[in-house]
Amino acid sequence: MTRAVIQGLVLFLLPFVLFAVYLVSRRRNPLTWSHWSDQSLWLAIAGLGFVIVSLVATGLLAERQTGNYVPTHVENGRVVPGHFE
């Protein structure tokens, strides 16, 4: 679950990072609010778009498990992890 949250956060922040790189390449100060104020809404929309597209792609392209799920259980004193049969 933590991996999914971190991936979503990275995808959301990607447009902001790219815009900061653009500002640096244009020799502008990326810490000045005036450069960000007009673009922040569009950067947030782009970040949300990246996250939504990644979630849809994961839902459509993820590997599906077939068969019955056997939950974690104890056999002969050993813990057997859950698996599909």
Tab-separated table of N, CA and C in Angstrom:
chain	number	residue	atom	x	y	z
A	1	MET	N	0.825	-1.191	0.000
A	1	MET	CA	0.000	0.000	0.000
A	1	MET	C	0.866	1.251	0.000
A	2	THR	N	1.954	1.216	0.745
A	2	THR	CA	2.848	2.366	0.796
A	2	THR	C	3.438	2.648	-0.574
A	3	ARG	N	3.781	1.590	-1.302
A	3	ARG	CA	4.340	1.762	-2.642
A	3	ARG	C	3.345	2.462	-3.557
A	4	ALA	N	2.086	2.095	-3.488
A	4	ALA	CA	1.069	2.710	-4.333
A	4	ALA	C	0.900	4.193	-4.001
A	5	VAL	N	0.945	4.530	-2.719
A	5	VAL	CA	0.816	5.931	-2.305
A	5	VAL	C	2.022	6.733	-2.783
A	6	ILE	N	3.210	6.176	-2.629
A	6	ILE	CA	4.418	6.883	-3.063
A	6	ILE	C	4.434	7.057	-4.570
A	7	GLN	N	4.035	6.030	-5.315
A	7	GLN	CA	3.974	6.147	-6.773
A	7	GLN	C	2.975	7.218	-7.193
A	8	GLY	N	1.832	7.248	-6.558
A	8	GLY	CA	0.838	8.276	-6.878
A	8	GLY	C	1.350	9.673	-6.557
A	9	LEU	N	2.037	9.805	-5.435
A	9	LEU	CA	2.594	11.096	-5.046
A	9	LEU	C	3.673	11.551	-6.024
A	10	VAL	N	4.525	10.631	-6.449
A	10	VAL	CA	5.571	10.970	-7.420
A	10	VAL	C	4.948	11.401	-8.744
A	11	LEU	N	3.937	10.683	-9.197
A	11	LEU	CA	3.278	11.054	-10.448
A	11	LEU	C	2.575	12.401	-10.341
A	12	PHE	N	2.001	12.690	-9.169
A	12	PHE	CA	1.347	13.981	-8.981
A	12	PHE	C	2.363	15.118	-8.991
A	13	LEU	N	3.520	14.910	-8.380
A	13	LEU	CA	4.533	15.963	-8.275
A	13	LEU	C	5.372	16.120	-9.539
A	14	LEU	N	5.299	15.168	-10.460
A	14	LEU	CA	6.098	15.211	-11.686
A	14	LEU	C	5.932	16.504	-12.482
A	15	PRO	N	4.711	17.002	-12.747
A	15	PRO	CA	4.594	18.264	-13.490
A	15	PRO	C	5.233	19.449	-12.760
A	16	PHE	N	5.151	19.456	-11.435
A	16	PHE	CA	5.755	20.540	-10.665
A	16	PHE	C	7.276	20.515	-10.800
A	17	VAL	N	7.850	19.327	-10.738
A	17	VAL	CA	9.300	19.192	-10.875
A	17	VAL	C	9.736	19.596	-12.284
A	18	LEU	N	8.998	19.148	-13.290
A	18	LEU	CA	9.339	19.512	-14.664
A	18	LEU	C	9.231	21.016	-14.891
A	19	PHE	N	8.244	21.657	-14.283
A	19	PHE	CA	8.103	23.100	-14.411
A	19	PHE	C	9.256	23.814	-13.713
A	20	ALA	N	9.691	23.295	-12.574
A	20	ALA	CA	10.837	23.886	-11.875
A	20	ALA	C	12.104	23.745	-12.721
A	21	VAL	N	12.274	22.610	-13.367
A	21	VAL	CA	13.423	22.424	-14.265
A	21	VAL	C	13.334	23.395	-15.431
A	22	TYR	N	12.139	23.586	-15.964
A	22	TYR	CA	11.943	24.559	-17.044
A	22	TYR	C	12.334	25.964	-16.586
A	23	LEU	N	11.911	26.353	-15.387
A	23	LEU	CA	12.250	27.680	-14.881
A	23	LEU	C	13.757	27.838	-14.712
A	24	VAL	N	14.415	26.820	-14.214
A	24	VAL	CA	15.867	26.883	-14.051
A	24	VAL	C	16.547	26.978	-15.412
A	25	SER	N	16.057	26.223	-16.388
A	25	SER	CA	16.664	26.267	-17.721
A	25	SER	C	16.459	27.628	-18.396
A	26	ARG	N	15.402	28.335	-18.027
A	26	ARG	CA	15.157	29.678	-18.581
A	26	ARG	C	15.823	30.771	-17.735
A	27	ARG	N	16.639	30.330	-16.755
A	27	ARG	CA	17.373	31.225	-15.864
A	27	ARG	C	16.439	32.120	-15.048
A	28	ARG	N	15.371	31.520	-14.572
A	28	ARG	CA	14.444	32.209	-13.667
A	28	ARG	C	14.497	31.524	-12.312
A	29	ASN	N	14.180	32.253	-11.289
A	29	ASN	CA	14.216	31.705	-9.939
A	29	ASN	C	12.961	30.861	-9.700
A	30	PRO	N	13.114	29.541	-9.499
A	30	PRO	CA	11.934	28.698	-9.292
A	30	PRO	C	11.284	28.896	-7.921
A	31	LEU	N	11.910	29.650	-7.041
A	31	LEU	CA	11.342	29.879	-5.717
A	31	LEU	C	10.506	31.160	-5.659
A	32	THR	N	10.356	31.855	-6.764
A	32	THR	CA	9.554	33.071	-6.814
A	32	THR	C	8.093	32.705	-7.065
A	33	TRP	N	7.206	33.188	-6.207
A	33	TRP	CA	5.793	32.823	-6.290
A	33	TRP	C	5.153	33.300	-7.587
A	34	SER	N	5.595	34.411	-8.132
A	34	SER	CA	4.955	34.957	-9.334
A	34	SER	C	5.054	34.005	-10.526
A	35	HIS	N	6.096	33.182	-10.577
A	35	HIS	CA	6.209	32.210	-11.668
A	35	HIS	C	5.226	31.062	-11.503
A	36	TRP	N	4.883	30.736	-10.281
A	36	TRP	CA	4.036	29.581	-9.996
A	36	TRP	C	2.551	29.918	-9.918
A	37	SER	N	2.218	31.158	-9.598
A	37	SER	CA	0.827	31.493	-9.296
A	37	SER	C	-0.114	31.244	-10.470
A	38	ASP	N	0.310	31.564	-11.676
A	38	ASP	CA	-0.564	31.365	-12.837
A	38	ASP	C	-0.614	29.902	-13.286
A	39	GLN	N	0.417	29.147	-12.969
A	39	GLN	CA	0.522	27.790	-13.484
A	39	GLN	C	0.099	26.706	-12.493
A	40	SER	N	-0.081	27.040	-11.239
A	40	SER	CA	-0.293	26.014	-10.218
A	40	SER	C	-1.558	25.185	-10.458
A	41	LEU	N	-2.627	25.804	-10.907
A	41	LEU	CA	-3.859	25.054	-11.175
A	41	LEU	C	-3.638	24.041	-12.295
A	42	TRP	N	-2.985	24.457	-13.375
A	42	TRP	CA	-2.760	23.556	-14.505
A	42	TRP	C	-1.780	22.447	-14.145
A	43	LEU	N	-0.799	22.768	-13.319
A	43	LEU	CA	0.138	21.733	-12.876
A	43	LEU	C	-0.571	20.699	-12.002
A	44	ALA	N	-1.472	21.148	-11.140
A	44	ALA	CA	-2.233	20.223	-10.293
A	44	ALA	C	-3.157	19.349	-11.144
A	45	ILE	N	-3.791	19.940	-12.150
A	45	ILE	CA	-4.660	19.159	-13.036
A	45	ILE	C	-3.844	18.129	-13.807
A	46	ALA	N	-2.671	18.522	-14.285
A	46	ALA	CA	-1.805	17.579	-14.995
A	46	ALA	C	-1.356	16.447	-14.069
A	47	GLY	N	-1.000	16.783	-12.833
A	47	GLY	CA	-0.596	15.758	-11.872
A	47	GLY	C	-1.719	14.782	-11.579
A	48	LEU	N	-2.927	15.302	-11.379
A	48	LEU	CA	-4.078	14.420	-11.156
A	48	LEU	C	-4.355	13.557	-12.383
A	49	GLY	N	-4.160	14.135	-13.557
A	49	GLY	CA	-4.327	13.366	-14.793
A	49	GLY	C	-3.350	12.203	-14.876
A	50	PHE	N	-2.087	12.459	-14.509
A	50	PHE	CA	-1.093	11.389	-14.496
A	50	PHE	C	-1.500	10.279	-13.534
A	51	VAL	N	-1.961	10.651	-12.359
A	51	VAL	CA	-2.350	9.660	-11.353
A	51	VAL	C	-3.546	8.850	-11.844
A	52	ILE	N	-4.541	9.516	-12.408
A	52	ILE	CA	-5.733	8.815	-12.900
A	52	ILE	C	-5.386	7.866	-14.032
A	53	VAL	N	-4.562	8.334	-14.968
A	53	VAL	CA	-4.161	7.475	-16.089
A	53	VAL	C	-3.391	6.258	-15.588
A	54	SER	N	-2.519	6.460	-14.604
A	54	SER	CA	-1.752	5.319	-14.087
A	54	SER	C	-2.665	4.320	-13.371
A	55	LEU	N	-3.657	4.809	-12.632
A	55	LEU	CA	-4.585	3.901	-11.955
A	55	LEU	C	-5.439	3.116	-12.946
A	56	VAL	N	-5.900	3.785	-13.996
A	56	VAL	CA	-6.696	3.097	-15.020
A	56	VAL	C	-5.837	2.073	-15.745
A	57	ALA	N	-4.606	2.459	-16.106
A	57	ALA	CA	-3.716	1.526	-16.802
A	57	ALA	C	-3.399	0.320	-15.924
A	58	THR	N	-3.175	0.550	-14.650
A	58	THR	CA	-2.907	-0.564	-13.736
A	58	THR	C	-4.128	-1.473	-13.636
A	59	GLY	N	-5.307	-0.895	-13.564
A	59	GLY	CA	-6.518	-1.700	-13.486
A	59	GLY	C	-6.773	-2.515	-14.741
A	60	LEU	N	-6.424	-1.964	-15.896
A	60	LEU	CA	-6.668	-2.667	-17.151
A	60	LEU	C	-5.571	-3.661	-17.511
A	61	LEU	N	-4.337	-3.361	-17.142
A	61	LEU	CA	-3.212	-4.165	-17.596
A	61	LEU	C	-2.603	-5.062	-16.524
A	62	ALA	N	-3.096	-4.993	-15.302
A	62	ALA	CA	-2.516	-5.790	-14.221
A	62	ALA	C	-2.769	-7.272	-14.455
A	63	GLU	N	-1.819	-8.074	-14.017
A	63	GLU	CA	-1.947	-9.518	-14.143
A	63	GLU	C	-3.056	-10.024	-13.232
A	64	ARG	N	-3.923	-10.818	-13.770
A	64	ARG	CA	-5.038	-11.376	-13.002
A	64	ARG	C	-4.666	-12.772	-12.521
A	65	GLN	N	-5.009	-13.075	-11.292
A	65	GLN	CA	-4.774	-14.401	-10.731
A	65	GLN	C	-6.039	-15.224	-10.903
A	66	THR	N	-5.872	-16.428	-11.374
A	66	THR	CA	-7.029	-17.316	-11.504
A	66	THR	C	-6.891	-18.438	-10.486
A	67	GLY	N	-7.965	-19.041	-10.149
A	67	GLY	CA	-7.950	-20.133	-9.189
A	67	GLY	C	-8.452	-19.680	-7.835
A	68	ASN	N	-8.320	-20.583	-6.874
A	68	ASN	CA	-8.779	-20.312	-5.524
A	68	ASN	C	-7.646	-19.756	-4.687
A	69	TYR	N	-7.964	-18.793	-3.833
A	69	TYR	CA	-6.977	-18.229	-2.918
A	69	TYR	C	-6.971	-19.028	-1.632
A	70	VAL	N	-5.788	-19.464	-1.223
A	70	VAL	CA	-5.621	-20.170	0.047
A	70	VAL	C	-4.973	-19.178	1.005
A	71	PRO	N	-5.679	-18.788	2.069
A	71	PRO	CA	-5.111	-17.792	2.974
A	71	PRO	C	-3.934	-18.346	3.779
A	72	THR	N	-3.222	-17.449	4.417
A	72	THR	CA	-2.104	-17.848	5.275
A	72	THR	C	-2.610	-18.771	6.382
A	73	HIS	N	-1.872	-19.836	6.600
A	73	HIS	CA	-2.270	-20.785	7.637
A	73	HIS	C	-1.018	-21.468	8.211
A	74	VAL	N	-1.211	-22.241	9.271
A	74	VAL	CA	-0.108	-22.946	9.930
A	74	VAL	C	-0.224	-24.428	9.624
A	75	GLU	N	0.879	-25.015	9.111
A	75	GLU	CA	0.951	-26.453	8.854
A	75	GLU	C	2.180	-26.994	9.566
A	76	ASN	N	1.988	-27.963	10.417
A	76	ASN	CA	3.099	-28.607	11.132
A	76	ASN	C	3.984	-27.589	11.851
A	77	GLY	N	3.378	-26.579	12.421
A	77	GLY	CA	4.129	-25.595	13.178
A	77	GLY	C	4.817	-24.537	12.338
A	78	ARG	N	4.615	-24.550	11.029
A	78	ARG	CA	5.212	-23.542	10.148
A	78	ARG	C	4.114	-22.683	9.541
A	79	VAL	N	4.409	-21.392	9.331
A	79	VAL	CA	3.452	-20.493	8.703
A	79	VAL	C	3.607	-20.612	7.188
A	80	VAL	N	2.520	-20.960	6.527
A	80	VAL	CA	2.501	-21.068	5.076
A	80	VAL	C	1.827	-19.812	4.541
A	81	PRO	N	2.535	-19.013	3.708
A	81	PRO	CA	1.926	-17.778	3.202
A	81	PRO	C	0.753	-18.074	2.276
A	82	GLY	N	-0.112	-17.076	2.142
A	82	GLY	CA	-1.261	-17.214	1.258
A	82	GLY	C	-0.817	-17.326	-0.194
A	83	HIS	N	-1.592	-18.065	-0.980
A	83	HIS	CA	-1.243	-18.252	-2.391
A	83	HIS	C	-2.489	-18.671	-3.173
A	84	PHE	N	-2.349	-18.628	-4.497
A	84	PHE	CA	-3.418	-19.083	-5.381
A	84	PHE	C	-3.126	-20.501	-5.823
A	85	GLU	N	-4.169	-21.313	-5.902
A	85	GLU	CA	-4.030	-22.686	-6.400
A	85	GLU	C	-4.768	-22.847	-7.693
